[in-house]
PDB file of C-alpha atoms and ligand atoms in Angstrom:
ATOM      1  CA  VAL A   1      40.039  37.444 -43.805  1.00 68.00           C
ATOM      2  CA  ALA A   2      40.382  41.350 -43.071  1.00 78.00           C
ATOM      3  CA  ASP A   3      44.360  42.134 -42.293  1.00 92.00           C
ATOM      4  CA  ILE A   4      44.093  44.072 -38.865  1.00 96.00           C
ATOM      5  CA  SER A   5      47.957  44.523 -38.564  1.00 96.00           C
ATOM      6  CA  LYS A   6      48.075  47.933 -40.654  1.00 97.00           C
ATOM      7  CA  LEU A   7      45.610  49.172 -37.740  1.00 98.00           C
ATOM      8  CA  VAL A   8      47.524  48.086 -35.020  1.00 97.00           C
ATOM      9  CA  LYS A   9      50.697  49.803 -36.657  1.00 97.00           C
ATOM     10  CA  LEU A  10      48.902  53.090 -37.133  1.00 98.00           C
ATOM     11  CA  ILE A  11      47.901  53.044 -33.591  1.00 98.00           C
ATOM     12  CA  GLU A  12      51.357  52.439 -32.160  1.00 97.00           C
ATOM     13  CA  THR A  13      52.937  55.046 -34.153  1.00 97.00           C
ATOM     14  CA  GLY A  14      50.066  57.388 -32.977  1.00 97.00           C
ATOM     15  CA  GLU A  15      48.435  58.356 -36.268  1.00 98.00           C
ATOM     16  CA  ASN A  16      45.117  59.015 -35.101  1.00 98.00           C
ATOM     17  CA  VAL A  17      43.480  60.380 -38.404  1.00 98.00           C
ATOM     18  CA  SER A  18      44.590  57.324 -40.180  1.00 98.00           C
ATOM     19  CA  ALA A  19      43.837  55.051 -37.460  1.00 98.00           C
ATOM     20  CA  VAL A  20      40.095  56.158 -37.405  1.00 98.00           C
ATOM     21  CA  LEU A  21      39.963  56.097 -41.236  1.00 98.00           C
ATOM     22  CA  GLU A  22      41.444  52.249 -41.267  1.00 98.00           C
ATOM     23  CA  ALA A  23      39.367  51.338 -38.152  1.00 98.00           C
ATOM     24  CA  ASP A  24      36.376  52.932 -40.090  1.00 97.00           C
ATOM     25  CA  ARG A  25      37.535  50.552 -43.429  1.00 97.00           C
ATOM     26  CA  LEU A  26      37.690  47.390 -41.360  1.00 97.00           C
ATOM     27  CA  ILE A  27      34.334  47.963 -40.014  1.00 96.00           C
ATOM     28  CA  ASP A  28      33.055  48.267 -43.447  1.00 95.00           C
ATOM     29  CA  GLN A  29      34.582  45.199 -44.362  1.00 95.00           C
ATOM     30  CA  GLY A  30      32.433  43.390 -41.677  1.00 93.00           C
ATOM     31  CA  VAL A  31      35.093  43.251 -39.113  1.00 94.00           C
ATOM     32  CA  SER A  32      33.640  43.220 -35.540  1.00 93.00           C
ATOM     33  CA  ALA A  33      33.868  45.522 -32.584  1.00 93.00           C
ATOM     34  CA  LYS A  34      35.080  42.487 -30.598  1.00 93.00           C
ATOM     35  CA  GLU A  35      37.947  41.958 -32.849  1.00 95.00           C
ATOM     36  CA  ILE A  36      39.156  45.295 -33.499  1.00 96.00           C
ATOM     37  CA  VAL A  37      38.970  46.202 -29.739  1.00 96.00           C
ATOM     38  CA  ASN A  38      41.036  42.748 -28.796  1.00 94.00           C
ATOM     39  CA  ASN A  39      43.065  42.326 -31.719  1.00 95.00           C
ATOM     40  CA  GLY A  40      43.889  45.760 -32.879  1.00 96.00           C
ATOM     41  CA  LEU A  41      43.329  48.173 -30.197  1.00 97.00           C
ATOM     42  CA  VAL A  42      44.635  46.098 -27.208  1.00 95.00           C
ATOM     43  CA  ALA A  43      47.203  44.393 -29.014  1.00 95.00           C
ATOM     44  CA  ALA A  44      48.666  47.946 -30.337  1.00 96.00           C
ATOM     45  CA  LEU A  45      48.998  49.199 -26.534  1.00 96.00           C
ATOM     46  CA  GLU A  46      50.657  45.957 -25.665  1.00 94.00           C
ATOM     47  CA  ALA A  47      53.502  46.515 -28.148  1.00 93.00           C
ATOM     48  CA  LEU A  48      54.023  49.545 -26.142  1.00 95.00           C
ATOM     49  CA  ARG A  49      54.533  47.989 -22.812  1.00 94.00           C
ATOM     50  CA  SER A  50      58.359  48.021 -23.275  1.00 95.00           C
ATOM     51  CA  LYS A  51      57.817  52.067 -23.798  1.00 96.00           C
ATOM     52  CA  CYS A  52      56.486  52.069 -20.279  1.00 96.00           C
ATOM     53  CA  THR A  53      58.441  50.808 -17.390  1.00 95.00           C
ATOM     54  CA  ILE A  54      59.640  52.699 -14.678  1.00 93.00           C
ATOM     55  CA  GLU A  55      63.532  52.375 -16.093  1.00 94.00           C
ATOM     56  CA  ASN A  56      62.563  53.506 -19.541  1.00 95.00           C
ATOM     57  CA  PHE A  57      59.551  55.533 -19.967  1.00 94.00           C
ATOM     58  CA  GLN A  58      58.870  57.302 -23.742  1.00 96.00           C
ATOM     59  CA  LEU A  59      55.820  59.224 -22.314  1.00 96.00           C
ATOM     60  CA  LEU A  60      55.206  60.994 -25.647  1.00 97.00           C
ATOM     61  CA  ASP A  61      55.032  57.949 -28.129  1.00 96.00           C
ATOM     62  CA  VAL A  62      52.656  56.439 -25.154  1.00 97.00           C
ATOM     63  CA  LEU A  63      50.377  59.428 -25.454  1.00 97.00           C
ATOM     64  CA  LEU A  64      50.003  59.872 -28.796  1.00 98.00           C
ATOM     65  CA  SER A  65      48.777  55.767 -29.122  1.00 98.00           C
ATOM     66  CA  SER A  66      46.596  56.374 -26.397  1.00 98.00           C
ATOM     67  CA  ARG A  67      44.987  59.480 -28.076  1.00 98.00           C
ATOM     68  CA  ALA A  68      44.912  57.180 -31.022  1.00 98.00           C
ATOM     69  CA  MET A  69      43.335  54.445 -29.422  1.00 97.00           C
ATOM     70  CA  VAL A  70      40.517  56.865 -27.948  1.00 97.00           C
ATOM     71  CA  GLU A  71      39.687  58.063 -31.111  1.00 98.00           C
ATOM     72  CA  VAL A  72      38.771  54.721 -32.724  1.00 98.00           C
ATOM     73  CA  VAL A  73      36.832  54.268 -29.822  1.00 97.00           C
ATOM     74  CA  ASP A  74      34.727  57.158 -29.837  1.00 96.00           C
ATOM     75  CA  GLN A  75      34.593  57.861 -33.263  1.00 96.00           C
ATOM     76  CA  SER A  76      34.751  54.184 -34.787  1.00 96.00           C
ATOM     77  CA  ILE A  77      33.685  51.751 -32.000  1.00 95.00           C
ATOM     78  CA  ALA A  78      31.181  53.980 -31.090  1.00 94.00           C
ATOM     79  CA  ARG A  79      29.476  54.389 -34.428  1.00 93.00           C
ATOM     80  CA  THR A  80      29.370  50.757 -34.873  1.00 92.00           C
ATOM     81  CA  LEU A  81      28.077  49.727 -31.550  1.00 91.00           C
ATOM     82  CA  GLU A  82      25.714  52.011 -31.771  1.00 88.00           C
ATOM     83  CA  SER A  83      23.849  50.188 -34.815  1.00 87.00           C
ATOM     84  CA  ASN A  84      24.557  46.877 -33.608  1.00 84.00           C
ATOM     85  CA  MET A  85      24.306  47.010 -29.745  1.00 82.00           C
ATOM     86  CA  ASP A  86      21.305  44.623 -30.333  1.00 82.00           C
ATOM     87  CA  LYS A  87      23.228  41.887 -31.892  1.00 82.00           C
ATOM     88  CA  LEU A  88      25.516  41.932 -29.777  1.00 81.00           C
ATOM     89  CA  VAL A  89      23.376  41.518 -26.656  1.00 81.00           C
ATOM     90  CA  ASP A  90      21.332  38.768 -28.572  1.00 80.00           C
ATOM     91  CA  ASP A  91      24.769  36.806 -28.884  1.00 79.00           C
ATOM     92  CA  MET A  92      25.316  36.947 -24.852  1.00 80.00           C
ATOM     93  CA  SER A  93      24.830  33.500 -23.329  1.00 73.00           C
ATOM     94  CA  GLY A  94      22.126  33.075 -20.378  1.00 72.00           C
ATOM     95  CA  GLU A  95      18.907  35.304 -19.150  1.00 75.00           C
ATOM     96  CA  LEU A  96      19.644  39.306 -19.318  1.00 76.00           C
ATOM     97  CA  ASP A  97      18.271  41.713 -17.021  1.00 75.00           C
ATOM     98  CA  LYS A  98      15.673  43.906 -18.551  1.00 70.00           C
ATOM     99  CA  LYS A  99      16.080  46.298 -15.638  1.00 75.00           C
ATOM    100  CA  ASN A 100      18.111  49.510 -16.320  1.00 87.00           C
ATOM    101  CA  LYS A 101      21.365  48.830 -14.323  1.00 93.00           C
ATOM    102  CA  VAL A 102      23.491  51.459 -12.744  1.00 96.00           C
ATOM    103  CA  LEU A 103      27.291  51.320 -12.753  1.00 97.00           C
ATOM    104  CA  VAL A 104      29.825  53.303 -11.136  1.00 98.00           C
ATOM    105  CA  ILE A 105      33.177  52.957 -12.683  1.00 98.00           C
ATOM    106  CA  GLY A 106      36.732  54.366 -11.770  1.00 98.00           C
ATOM    107  CA  THR A 107      40.540  53.385 -11.867  1.00 98.00           C
ATOM    108  CA  ILE A 108      41.798  52.621  -8.289  1.00 98.00           C
ATOM    109  CA  LEU A 109      43.897  54.795  -6.082  1.00 98.00           C
ATOM    110  CA  GLY A 110      47.435  55.031  -6.949  1.00 98.00           C
ATOM    111  CA  ASP A 111      46.635  54.547 -10.860  1.00 98.00           C
ATOM    112  CA  VAL A 112      46.227  56.669 -13.710  1.00 98.00           C
ATOM    113  CA  HIS A 113      45.427  54.114 -16.694  1.00 98.00           C
ATOM    114  CA  ASP A 114      41.878  54.889 -17.726  1.00 96.00           C
ATOM    115  CA  LEU A 115      41.985  53.519 -21.641  1.00 97.00           C
ATOM    116  CA  GLY A 116      40.184  50.383 -20.900  1.00 96.00           C
ATOM    117  CA  LYS A 117      37.869  51.640 -18.477  1.00 97.00           C
ATOM    118  CA  HIS A 118      36.927  54.078 -20.938  1.00 96.00           C
ATOM    119  CA  ILE A 119      35.933  51.038 -23.589  1.00 97.00           C
ATOM    120  CA  VAL A 120      33.852  49.488 -20.642  1.00 97.00           C
ATOM    121  CA  SER A 121      32.139  52.522 -20.150  1.00 96.00           C
ATOM    122  CA  THR A 122      31.183  53.847 -23.686  1.00 95.00           C
ATOM    123  CA  MET A 123      29.713  50.139 -24.171  1.00 94.00           C
ATOM    124  CA  SER A 124      28.071  49.976 -20.885  1.00 94.00           C
ATOM    125  CA  LYS A 125      26.435  53.526 -21.898  1.00 94.00           C
ATOM    126  CA  LEU A 126      25.517  52.267 -25.231  1.00 91.00           C
ATOM    127  CA  SER A 127      23.993  49.099 -24.021  1.00 90.00           C
ATOM    128  CA  GLY A 128      21.644  50.944 -22.069  1.00 90.00           C
ATOM    129  CA  VAL A 129      23.543  51.073 -18.663  1.00 94.00           C
ATOM    130  CA  THR A 130      23.639  54.175 -16.585  1.00 96.00           C
ATOM    131  CA  VAL A 131      27.397  54.787 -15.931  1.00 97.00           C
ATOM    132  CA  ILE A 132      28.941  56.934 -13.305  1.00 98.00           C
ATOM    133  CA  ASN A 133      32.573  57.676 -14.343  1.00 98.00           C
ATOM    134  CA  LEU A 134      34.424  58.758 -11.336  1.00 98.00           C
ATOM    135  CA  GLY A 135      37.842  58.793 -13.667  1.00 98.00           C
ATOM    136  CA  LYS A 136      41.394  57.567 -12.647  1.00 98.00           C
ATOM    137  CA  ASP A 137      43.018  57.762  -9.204  1.00 98.00           C
ATOM    138  CA  VAL A 138      39.529  56.710  -7.251  1.00 98.00           C
ATOM    139  CA  PRO A 139      40.039  55.879  -3.485  1.00 98.00           C
ATOM    140  CA  PRO A 140      37.801  53.254  -2.321  1.00 98.00           C
ATOM    141  CA  GLU A 141      35.687  55.663  -0.082  1.00 98.00           C
ATOM    142  CA  LYS A 142      34.425  57.567  -3.327  1.00 98.00           C
ATOM    143  CA  PHE A 143      33.609  54.273  -5.309  1.00 98.00           C
ATOM    144  CA  VAL A 144      31.607  53.461  -2.041  1.00 98.00           C
ATOM    145  CA  GLU A 145      30.140  56.805  -1.277  1.00 98.00           C
ATOM    146  CA  THR A 146      28.905  57.308  -4.894  1.00 98.00           C
ATOM    147  CA  ALA A 147      27.064  53.604  -5.202  1.00 98.00           C
ATOM    148  CA  VAL A 148      25.244  54.570  -2.269  1.00 98.00           C
ATOM    149  CA  ARG A 149      24.122  57.608  -3.658  1.00 98.00           C
ATOM    150  CA  GLU A 150      23.447  56.762  -6.978  1.00 97.00           C
ATOM    151  CA  LYS A 151      21.841  53.489  -5.709  1.00 97.00           C
ATOM    152  CA  ALA A 152      24.496  51.439  -7.938  1.00 97.00           C
ATOM    153  CA  ASP A 153      23.543  47.889  -9.009  1.00 96.00           C
ATOM    154  CA  ILE A 154      27.698  47.665  -9.868  1.00 97.00           C
ATOM    155  CA  ILE A 155      30.761  49.129  -8.653  1.00 98.00           C
ATOM    156  CA  GLY A 156      33.476  48.476 -11.618  1.00 98.00           C
ATOM    157  CA  VAL A 157      36.797  48.880 -10.698  1.00 98.00           C
ATOM    158  CA  SER A 158      40.229  49.166 -12.906  1.00 98.00           C
ATOM    159  CA  SER A 159      43.804  48.519 -12.227  1.00 98.00           C
ATOM    160  CA  LEU A 160      46.898  48.035 -14.361  1.00 97.00           C
ATOM    161  CA  MET A 161      48.941  48.537 -11.417  1.00 98.00           C
ATOM    162  CA  THR A 162      50.409  45.770  -9.108  1.00 97.00           C
ATOM    163  CA  VAL A 163      51.053  47.618  -6.646  1.00 97.00           C
ATOM    164  CA  CYS A 164      47.437  49.152  -6.470  1.00 98.00           C
ATOM    165  CA  LEU A 165      45.840  45.563  -6.543  1.00 98.00           C
ATOM    166  CA  PRO A 166      45.184  45.484  -2.431  1.00 97.00           C
ATOM    167  CA  THR A 167      43.502  48.792  -2.155  1.00 98.00           C
ATOM    168  CA  ILE A 168      40.695  47.088  -4.219  1.00 98.00           C
ATOM    169  CA  LYS A 169      40.322  44.688  -1.422  1.00 98.00           C
ATOM    170  CA  GLU A 170      39.127  47.915   0.858  1.00 98.00           C
ATOM    171  CA  ILE A 171      36.026  48.348  -1.290  1.00 98.00           C
ATOM    172  CA  ARG A 172      33.871  45.395  -0.367  1.00 98.00           C
ATOM    173  CA  PRO A 173      34.347  46.064   3.700  1.00 98.00           C
ATOM    174  CA  MET A 174      33.528  49.468   3.472  1.00 98.00           C
ATOM    175  CA  ALA A 175      29.956  48.931   1.197  1.00 98.00           C
ATOM    176  CA  VAL A 176      28.816  46.446   3.419  1.00 97.00           C
ATOM    177  CA  GLU A 177      29.773  49.138   6.398  1.00 98.00           C
ATOM    178  CA  ASN A 178      27.553  51.602   4.209  1.00 98.00           C
ATOM    179  CA  GLY A 179      24.850  49.030   4.160  1.00 97.00           C
ATOM    180  CA  ILE A 180      24.793  48.357   0.559  1.00 97.00           C
ATOM    181  CA  ASN A 181      25.754  45.157  -1.429  1.00 96.00           C
ATOM    182  CA  PRO A 182      26.694  45.843  -4.952  1.00 97.00           C
ATOM    183  CA  LEU A 183      28.166  43.170  -7.419  1.00 96.00           C
ATOM    184  CA  ILE A 184      32.042  44.470  -7.444  1.00 98.00           C
ATOM    185  CA  VAL A 185      33.788  43.536 -10.790  1.00 98.00           C
ATOM    186  CA  ALA A 186      37.414  44.561 -11.450  1.00 98.00           C
ATOM    187  CA  GLY A 187      38.844  44.739 -14.505  1.00 98.00           C
ATOM    188  CA  GLY A 188      42.538  45.585 -16.434  1.00 97.00           C
ATOM    189  CA  ALA A 189      45.623  43.705 -16.721  1.00 95.00           C
ATOM    190  CA  ALA A 190      46.800  43.812 -13.392  1.00 97.00           C
ATOM    191  CA  ALA A 191      43.498  42.731 -11.757  1.00 97.00           C
ATOM    192  CA  GLN A 192      43.525  40.033 -14.654  1.00 96.00           C
ATOM    193  CA  GLN A 193      46.801  38.547 -12.886  1.00 96.00           C
ATOM    194  CA  THR A 194      44.912  37.724  -9.927  1.00 96.00           C
ATOM    195  CA  ASP A 195      41.439  36.447  -8.874  1.00 95.00           C
ATOM    196  CA  ALA A 196      38.088  37.761  -7.517  1.00 97.00           C
ATOM    197  CA  GLY A 197      38.818  35.709  -4.275  1.00 97.00           C
ATOM    198  CA  HIS A 198      41.812  37.445  -3.679  1.00 97.00           C
ATOM    199  CA  LEU A 199      40.515  40.852  -4.436  1.00 98.00           C
ATOM    200  CA  ASP A 200      37.379  39.971  -2.779  1.00 98.00           C
ATOM    201  CA  VAL A 201      35.316  41.009  -5.947  1.00 98.00           C
ATOM    202  CA  ASP A 202      32.806  39.343  -7.453  1.00 97.00           C
ATOM    203  CA  TYR A 203      33.979  38.780 -10.808  1.00 97.00           C
ATOM    204  CA  VAL A 204      37.290  39.680 -12.578  1.00 98.00           C
ATOM    205  CA  ALA A 205      36.511  40.342 -16.282  1.00 97.00           C
ATOM    206  CA  PHE A 206      39.087  39.311 -19.128  1.00 94.00           C
ATOM    207  CA  ASP A 207      37.658  41.983 -21.640  1.00 95.00           C
ATOM    208  CA  ALA A 208      35.265  44.825 -21.958  1.00 95.00           C
ATOM    209  CA  PHE A 209      32.837  42.232 -23.884  1.00 94.00           C
ATOM    210  CA  ASP A 210      32.904  39.699 -20.951  1.00 94.00           C
ATOM    211  CA  ALA A 211      32.287  42.839 -18.418  1.00 95.00           C
ATOM    212  CA  LEU A 212      28.999  43.813 -20.282  1.00 93.00           C
ATOM    213  CA  GLU A 213      27.808  40.050 -20.637  1.00 92.00           C
ATOM    214  CA  PHE A 214      28.351  39.880 -16.674  1.00 92.00           C
ATOM    215  CA  PHE A 215      26.897  43.564 -16.139  1.00 92.00           C
ATOM    216  CA  LEU A 216      23.576  42.528 -18.045  1.00 90.00           C
ATOM    217  CA  LYS A 217      23.199  39.120 -16.539  1.00 85.00           C
ATOM    218  CA  ASP A 218      20.256  38.673 -14.830  1.00 69.00           C
ATOM    219  CA  THR A 219      21.281  38.206 -11.421  1.00 69.00           C
ATOM    220  CA  THR A 220      18.018  37.845  -9.529  1.00 61.00           C
ATOM    221  CA  PRO A 221      17.727  34.579  -7.580  1.00 53.00           C
TER     222      PRO A 221
HETATM  223  C1  B12 B   1      48.985  53.351 -22.072  1.00 66.73           C
HETATM  224  C2  B12 B   1      49.874  53.056 -20.593  1.00 66.73           C
HETATM  225  C3  B12 B   1      50.128  53.824 -20.007  1.00 66.73           C
HETATM  226  C4  B12 B   1      49.687  55.562 -20.331  1.00 66.73           C
HETATM  227  C5  B12 B   1      48.439  55.456 -19.963  1.00 66.73           C
HETATM  228  C6  B12 B   1      47.271  56.318 -20.285  1.00 66.73           C
HETATM  229  C7  B12 B   1      45.852  56.541 -20.119  1.00 66.73           C
HETATM  230  N1  B12 B   1      44.921  57.554 -20.413  1.00 66.73           N
HETATM  231  O1  B12 B   1      45.693  55.217 -19.620  1.00 66.73           O
HETATM  232  C8  B12 B   1      50.628  56.346 -19.266  1.00 66.73           C
HETATM  233  C9  B12 B   1      51.660  57.017 -20.122  1.00 66.73           C
HETATM  234  C10 B12 B   1      50.051  57.547 -18.683  1.00 66.73           C
HETATM  235  C11 B12 B   1      51.118  55.226 -18.329  1.00 66.73           C
HETATM  236  C12 B12 B   1      51.614  55.630 -17.351  1.00 66.73           C
HETATM  237  C13 B12 B   1      52.452  54.706 -16.089  1.00 66.73           C
HETATM  238  N2  B12 B   1      52.588  53.444 -16.732  1.00 66.73           N
HETATM  239 CO1  B12 B   1      51.511  52.590 -18.154  1.00 66.73          CO
HETATM  240  N3  B12 B   1      50.977  51.477 -19.628  1.00 66.73           N
HETATM  241  C14 B12 B   1      50.281  51.820 -20.756  1.00 66.73           C
HETATM  242  C15 B12 B   1      50.547  50.451 -21.339  1.00 66.73           C
HETATM  243  C16 B12 B   1      51.174  50.436 -22.541  1.00 66.73           C
HETATM  244  C17 B12 B   1      48.967  50.297 -22.203  1.00 66.73           C
HETATM  245  C18 B12 B   1      47.954  50.193 -21.035  1.00 66.73           C
HETATM  246  C19 B12 B   1      46.421  50.589 -22.064  1.00 66.73           C
HETATM  247  O2  B12 B   1      45.610  51.505 -21.839  1.00 66.73           O
HETATM  248  N4  B12 B   1      45.967  49.189 -22.585  1.00 66.73           N
HETATM  249  C20 B12 B   1      44.961  49.084 -23.614  1.00 66.73           C
HETATM  250  C21 B12 B   1      43.543  48.788 -22.688  1.00 66.73           C
HETATM  251  C22 B12 B   1      42.379  48.798 -23.571  1.00 66.73           C
HETATM  252  O3  B12 B   1      43.563  47.182 -21.772  1.00 66.73           O
HETATM  253  P1  B12 B   1      43.186  46.994 -20.729  1.00 66.73           P
HETATM  254  O4  B12 B   1      43.374  48.332 -19.973  1.00 66.73           O
HETATM  255  O5  B12 B   1      43.455  45.782 -20.282  1.00 66.73           O
HETATM  256  O6  B12 B   1      41.923  47.244 -20.710  1.00 66.73           O
HETATM  257  C23 B12 B   1      40.960  45.841 -21.205  1.00 66.73           C
HETATM  258  C24 B12 B   1      40.387  45.152 -20.208  1.00 66.73           C
HETATM  259  O7  B12 B   1      41.591  44.944 -18.947  1.00 66.73           O
HETATM  260  C25 B12 B   1      38.924  45.280 -19.890  1.00 66.73           C
HETATM  261  N5  B12 B   1      39.290  46.601 -18.408  1.00 66.73           N
HETATM  262  C26 B12 B   1      40.202  47.374 -18.066  1.00 66.73           C
HETATM  263  N6  B12 B   1      39.478  47.986 -17.028  1.00 66.73           N
HETATM  264  C27 B12 B   1      38.317  47.558 -16.761  1.00 66.73           C
HETATM  265  C28 B12 B   1      37.360  48.064 -15.550  1.00 66.73           C
HETATM  266  C29 B12 B   1      36.405  47.140 -15.491  1.00 66.73           C
HETATM  267  C30 B12 B   1      35.482  47.586 -14.480  1.00 66.73           C
HETATM  268  C31 B12 B   1      36.090  46.092 -16.112  1.00 66.73           C
HETATM  269  C32 B12 B   1      35.139  45.240 -15.911  1.00 66.73           C
HETATM  270  C33 B12 B   1      37.040  45.705 -16.915  1.00 66.73           C
HETATM  271  C34 B12 B   1      38.065  46.495 -17.642  1.00 66.73           C
HETATM  272  O8  B12 B   1      38.618  46.090 -20.799  1.00 66.73           O
HETATM  273  C35 B12 B   1      39.607  46.577 -21.269  1.00 66.73           C
HETATM  274  C36 B12 B   1      38.873  46.466 -22.838  1.00 66.73           C
HETATM  275  O9  B12 B   1      38.700  45.099 -23.074  1.00 66.73           O
HETATM  276  C37 B12 B   1      50.594  49.482 -20.223  1.00 66.73           C
HETATM  277  C38 B12 B   1      50.778  47.943 -20.987  1.00 66.73           C
HETATM  278  C39 B12 B   1      49.778  46.799 -21.080  1.00 66.73           C
HETATM  279  N7  B12 B   1      49.781  46.323 -22.349  1.00 66.73           N
HETATM  280  O10 B12 B   1      49.163  46.773 -20.415  1.00 66.73           O
HETATM  281  C40 B12 B   1      51.483  49.815 -19.824  1.00 66.73           C
HETATM  282  C41 B12 B   1      51.106  49.570 -17.998  1.00 66.73           C
HETATM  283  C42 B12 B   1      50.026  49.227 -17.516  1.00 66.73           C
HETATM  284  N8  B12 B   1      52.361  50.663 -17.354  1.00 66.73           N
HETATM  285  C43 B12 B   1      53.156  50.738 -16.482  1.00 66.73           C
HETATM  286  C44 B12 B   1      54.060  51.204 -15.880  1.00 66.73           C
HETATM  287  C45 B12 B   1      55.178  50.626 -14.995  1.00 66.73           C
HETATM  288  C46 B12 B   1      53.228  52.809 -15.776  1.00 66.73           C
HETATM  289  C47 B12 B   1      54.375  53.963 -14.822  1.00 66.73           C
HETATM  290  C48 B12 B   1      54.422  53.637 -13.327  1.00 66.73           C
HETATM  291  C49 B12 B   1      55.389  54.610 -15.868  1.00 66.73           C
HETATM  292  C50 B12 B   1      56.199  55.548 -15.092  1.00 66.73           C
HETATM  293  N9  B12 B   1      57.655  55.314 -15.701  1.00 66.73           N
HETATM  294  O11 B12 B   1      55.912  56.330 -14.501  1.00 66.73           O
HETATM  295  C51 B12 B   1      53.303  55.139 -14.864  1.00 66.73           C
HETATM  296  C52 B12 B   1      51.906  54.747 -13.931  1.00 66.73           C
HETATM  297  C53 B12 B   1      51.475  56.277 -13.528  1.00 66.73           C
HETATM  298  C54 B12 B   1      50.344  55.728 -12.501  1.00 66.73           C
HETATM  299  N10 B12 B   1      50.604  56.089 -11.222  1.00 66.73           N
HETATM  300  O12 B12 B   1      49.436  55.002 -12.852  1.00 66.73           O
HETATM  301  C55 B12 B   1      53.126  49.104 -16.464  1.00 66.73           C
HETATM  302  C56 B12 B   1      52.390  48.324 -14.844  1.00 66.73           C
HETATM  303  C57 B12 B   1      53.199  47.401 -14.303  1.00 66.73           C
HETATM  304  C58 B12 B   1      52.594  46.581 -13.329  1.00 66.73           C
HETATM  305  N11 B12 B   1      51.974  45.484 -13.645  1.00 66.73           N
HETATM  306  O13 B12 B   1      52.460  47.262 -11.941  1.00 66.73           O
HETATM  307  C59 B12 B   1      52.585  48.494 -17.549  1.00 66.73           C
HETATM  308  C60 B12 B   1      52.273  47.020 -17.190  1.00 66.73           C
HETATM  309  C61 B12 B   1      53.734  48.489 -18.806  1.00 66.73           C
HETATM  310  C62 B12 B   1      55.114  47.309 -18.165  1.00 66.73           C
HETATM  311  N12 B12 B   1      55.848  47.850 -17.871  1.00 66.73           N
HETATM  312  O14 B12 B   1      54.955  46.172 -18.388  1.00 66.73           O
HETATM  313  N13 B12 B   1      50.754  54.299 -18.848  1.00 66.73           N
END
């Protein structure tokens, strides 16, 4: 079994160039994108939790790790998914929708965490979803306005900040008021602490792969 701990360490210490080389090496050894994302990237950022609190905020360390993570996603993960996306999609359970879906994605108002959303957005694009990425700190009305204009099938909303969760609940009533009924999917560590009913969304994804499966699923009745 390939050892992913070196990659975790390199991202944790922000060594972006070496992290990309190590991720490429693991991929060449047959390690899957899912394993690298879930056990490598997410684990490395998880280890920084204590450096990112209100009381103790070691911004530079966290930003250097964030950069290393993004480079691994954009270079190593994107490359392997480009060549293996068909297989990943084949492995998904249930009927897949042939229609090209439109996803409007962003991080909710008050929250600037966007690494997880970046992974979801990159994977969705590679699998043929049309992605409109609104960035971070996005007010609910912006999600809805954009979904109306772009005729979105799905609104994806990320939240890593517990205090921002209540704002997610505003999206559905606003969408209904504007005459649309997209699927609303939440993700990110804070959203994962609650459930779909509580956030008034259709689904809370536990990782990017689970999210993609949900996006591509055939939902026509
Ligand atoms: C990196 C980081 C930062 C970076 C963010 C850089 C960036 N560009 O995103 C910076 C330094 C900016 C930052 C700032 C702050 N942070 Co911070 N940060 C983190 C850290 C260490 C990692 C988060 C991360 O990126 N993980 C890796 C990604 C890949 O994982 P993920 O987001 O969970 O994504 C996966 C899934 O959840 C899912 N997913 C994610 N989004 C979406 C969206 C959709 C639609 C779907 C379907 C799926 C999906 O797919 C992803 C891949 O599988 C976390 C600790 C942690 N482990 O969560 C703290 C953390 C989130 N931060 C925290 C805090 C407190 C802050 C600050 C307030 C600190 C301060 N003193 O100011 C500020 C917040 C500013 C603000 N208003 O938002 C707290 C939040 C506590 C809480 N529950 O409310 C945490 C949990 C750390 C802790 N103390 O426990 N932070």
